[in-house]
Amino acid sequence: MARLSQIVSGTPTLLSVCTIMKNEERLLPEFLDSVLPFAGDLVLVDTGSTDRSVDLARERGVECHHFEWCDHFSKARNFSLERARGDWILVLDVDDRVLPATFELLFEHLPKTDADALYFPYVSLRFLDWKNTLADVKAVQTRLMVFRNNKGYHYRNPVHEKIDTVIEEMGGSFVLLDSKVYHLGYAEELDQLKADRNRKMILENFRRDPTDPHFLH
């Protein structure tokens, strides 16, 4: 099976998987199982876990970088991007799941594309038992998840962070890779936990700047 370090024929290179996390001991083992067989460079950034997340990662031989949490997802994301060594970056969360076939399609596509960034169908599922409930879809978006490294691309916004507009402003081009990435963050009780967290951050940022259209929206 191909590895991320073999996506460019004849030239060893890496596609870095960049992930930020906090208190993810429930979902982290399966995430590592799905990524490590392929990842030549996994940049895992912890933002202040108080559970066994960091220990679980280290037990699997994964180094955890520490980021002092400041209620700003883009700063944490950009901290991870700065540590990426690959020619390309794949941004995943611990509650994302990528099938081996999607990795393989990615390996085939990257050496051929002239695009600077790739969108994927991003499928939110209703249940954590995701392999048996792939048809039980809560929502489908297109999400930009892969982009070229060392171009100065970076995330914006403290909450609901985005990189698309930055790449567009810098003249980058986009393509859709028609292979699904599955998201568990809105499955079962995780939905309410995430909503509560985001609501608190949005309100705090709105109080700091009530004229910002992002937080008004």
XYZ file of C-alpha atoms in Angstrom:
217
model
C 0.000 0.000 0.000
C 1.326 3.413 -0.939
C 2.454 5.825 1.751
C 2.192 9.574 1.724
C 5.955 9.753 1.246
C 5.570 8.069 -2.147
C 2.978 10.261 -3.827
C 5.460 11.807 -6.278
C 6.986 9.164 -8.512
C 10.765 8.965 -8.189
C 10.941 11.790 -5.645
C 10.553 11.049 -1.944
C 8.228 13.643 -0.535
C 5.670 13.970 2.221
C 2.115 15.075 2.595
C 1.795 16.331 6.145
C -1.356 15.534 8.106
C -1.973 18.474 10.463
C -4.316 17.999 13.418
C -5.168 19.986 16.531
C -6.835 18.333 19.507
C -7.995 18.659 23.103
C -9.347 15.862 25.306
C -9.865 13.399 22.471
C -9.041 10.102 24.208
C -12.360 8.634 23.079
C -11.822 9.174 19.348
C -8.030 9.419 19.085
C -7.144 5.678 18.928
C -9.321 5.064 15.878
C -8.101 8.288 14.261
C -4.485 7.172 14.647
C -5.372 3.717 13.315
C -6.817 5.303 10.178
C -4.006 7.806 9.549
C -0.737 6.247 10.682
C -0.594 3.501 8.015
C -0.387 6.281 5.437
C 1.083 9.329 7.170
C 4.731 10.032 6.635
C 4.430 13.230 8.666
C 1.699 13.603 11.293
C 1.752 16.998 13.029
C -0.374 16.543 16.139
C -0.891 19.675 18.235
C -2.416 19.478 21.696
C -4.158 22.601 22.994
C -4.376 21.631 26.654
C -5.737 18.117 27.132
C -6.433 17.005 30.679
C -7.317 13.415 29.763
C -5.017 10.691 28.359
C -4.907 12.048 24.795
C -1.229 13.008 24.861
C -0.235 9.734 26.530
C -2.196 7.710 23.975
C -0.442 9.498 21.123
C 2.999 9.005 22.637
C 2.287 5.324 23.199
C 1.841 5.090 19.440
C 5.107 6.912 18.817
C 3.465 10.202 17.819
C 5.061 13.417 19.035
C 2.633 15.983 20.468
C 3.387 19.660 20.013
C 1.893 21.937 22.674
C -0.038 25.096 21.839
C -1.187 27.381 24.644
C -4.912 27.736 23.989
C -6.085 31.327 23.471
C -9.647 30.857 22.187
C -8.484 31.138 18.581
C -8.714 28.130 16.279
C -6.856 29.789 13.406
C -3.797 30.489 15.558
C -3.741 26.842 16.627
C -4.153 25.664 13.021
C -1.399 27.964 11.797
C 0.883 26.711 14.585
C 0.446 23.208 13.158
C 1.046 24.356 9.568
C 4.359 25.927 10.577
C 5.591 22.479 11.643
C 4.567 20.654 8.479
C 7.422 19.260 6.391
C 5.487 18.012 3.402
C 4.962 19.460 -0.044
C 1.232 19.215 0.613
C -0.851 19.530 3.786
C -3.957 17.554 4.681
C -5.875 19.117 7.589
C -7.904 16.644 9.647
C -9.546 16.692 13.045
C -9.564 13.730 15.394
C -13.272 13.273 14.655
C -12.639 12.990 10.901
C -12.366 9.626 9.154
C -10.682 8.961 5.804
C -11.043 5.598 4.111
C -7.937 3.928 2.624
C -9.445 4.279 -0.863
C -9.569 8.061 -0.414
C -5.904 8.159 0.566
C -5.057 6.082 -2.501
C -7.012 8.420 -4.758
C -5.164 11.338 -3.202
C -1.799 9.707 -3.924
C -2.803 9.298 -7.552
C -4.135 12.827 -7.958
C -1.509 15.031 -6.308
C 1.361 14.348 -8.732
C -0.869 15.275 -11.664
C -2.762 18.335 -10.495
C -1.929 21.937 -11.275
C -4.299 23.103 -8.548
C -3.111 24.629 -5.299
C -5.885 23.290 -3.092
C -8.398 20.460 -3.039
C -11.971 20.388 -1.801
C -13.623 17.177 -0.595
C -17.243 16.198 0.069
C -17.393 16.472 3.866
C -20.099 14.200 5.246
C -21.358 14.632 8.809
C -22.850 11.418 10.172
C -25.447 10.956 12.902
C -23.778 8.071 14.709
C -20.327 7.303 16.095
C -20.630 3.764 14.754
C -19.760 5.322 11.451
C -18.661 2.299 9.408
C -22.091 0.728 9.837
C -24.019 3.969 9.370
C -22.415 5.608 6.325
C -25.836 6.182 4.807
C -27.195 7.983 7.873
C -26.079 11.456 6.860
C -26.794 14.599 8.840
C -25.250 17.102 6.413
C -22.912 17.309 3.413
C -20.584 20.204 2.675
C -17.603 20.747 0.448
C -14.542 21.531 2.526
C -11.042 22.599 1.566
C -8.767 20.070 3.271
C -5.592 19.732 1.162
C -3.327 22.519 -0.069
C 0.263 23.136 -1.089
C 2.765 23.836 1.684
C 5.277 26.685 1.830
C 3.020 29.111 -0.016
C 2.152 31.326 2.924
C -1.387 29.979 3.141
C -2.907 30.430 6.592
C -6.198 30.288 8.451
C -8.347 33.227 9.548
C -11.094 33.697 12.179
C -11.060 32.599 15.824
C -14.055 30.275 15.283
C -15.137 28.498 12.085
C -11.659 29.114 10.752
C -11.192 29.419 6.986
C -8.259 29.243 4.601
C -10.152 29.361 1.295
C -10.249 33.144 0.967
C -6.527 33.454 1.680
C -5.635 30.991 -1.081
C -8.012 32.758 -3.478
C -6.561 36.187 -2.633
C -3.073 34.820 -3.326
C -4.105 33.592 -6.778
C -4.411 29.909 -5.931
C -6.579 27.514 -7.890
C -8.974 24.864 -6.620
C -10.307 21.457 -7.604
C -12.831 19.049 -6.093
C -11.653 15.516 -5.370
C -14.814 13.443 -5.415
C -14.062 11.129 -2.494
C -15.785 11.521 0.848
C -14.288 12.492 4.191
C -16.521 11.516 7.105
C -17.067 13.706 10.159
C -18.222 12.454 13.566
C -18.191 15.768 15.423
C -21.961 16.205 15.189
C -22.827 12.585 15.961
C -24.903 11.747 19.018
C -23.992 13.763 22.151
C -20.905 15.315 20.519
C -23.188 17.678 18.606
C -24.336 19.526 21.730
C -20.833 19.637 23.225
C -19.448 21.285 20.104
C -22.356 23.724 19.867
C -21.868 24.806 23.486
C -18.142 25.328 22.965
C -18.573 27.350 19.779
C -21.399 29.472 21.208
C -19.221 30.555 24.117
C -16.308 31.519 21.848
C -18.503 33.351 19.346
C -20.161 35.427 22.086
C -16.813 36.329 23.632
C -15.433 37.480 20.278
C -18.653 39.371 19.493
C -18.296 41.312 22.753
C -14.744 42.279 21.755
C -15.831 43.450 18.295
C -19.604 43.726 17.744
C -19.043 45.184 14.258
C -17.301 42.093 12.847
C -19.706 40.583 10.252
C -18.331 37.083 10.877
C -19.547 37.097 14.476
C -22.764 38.925 13.636
C -23.555 36.099 11.215
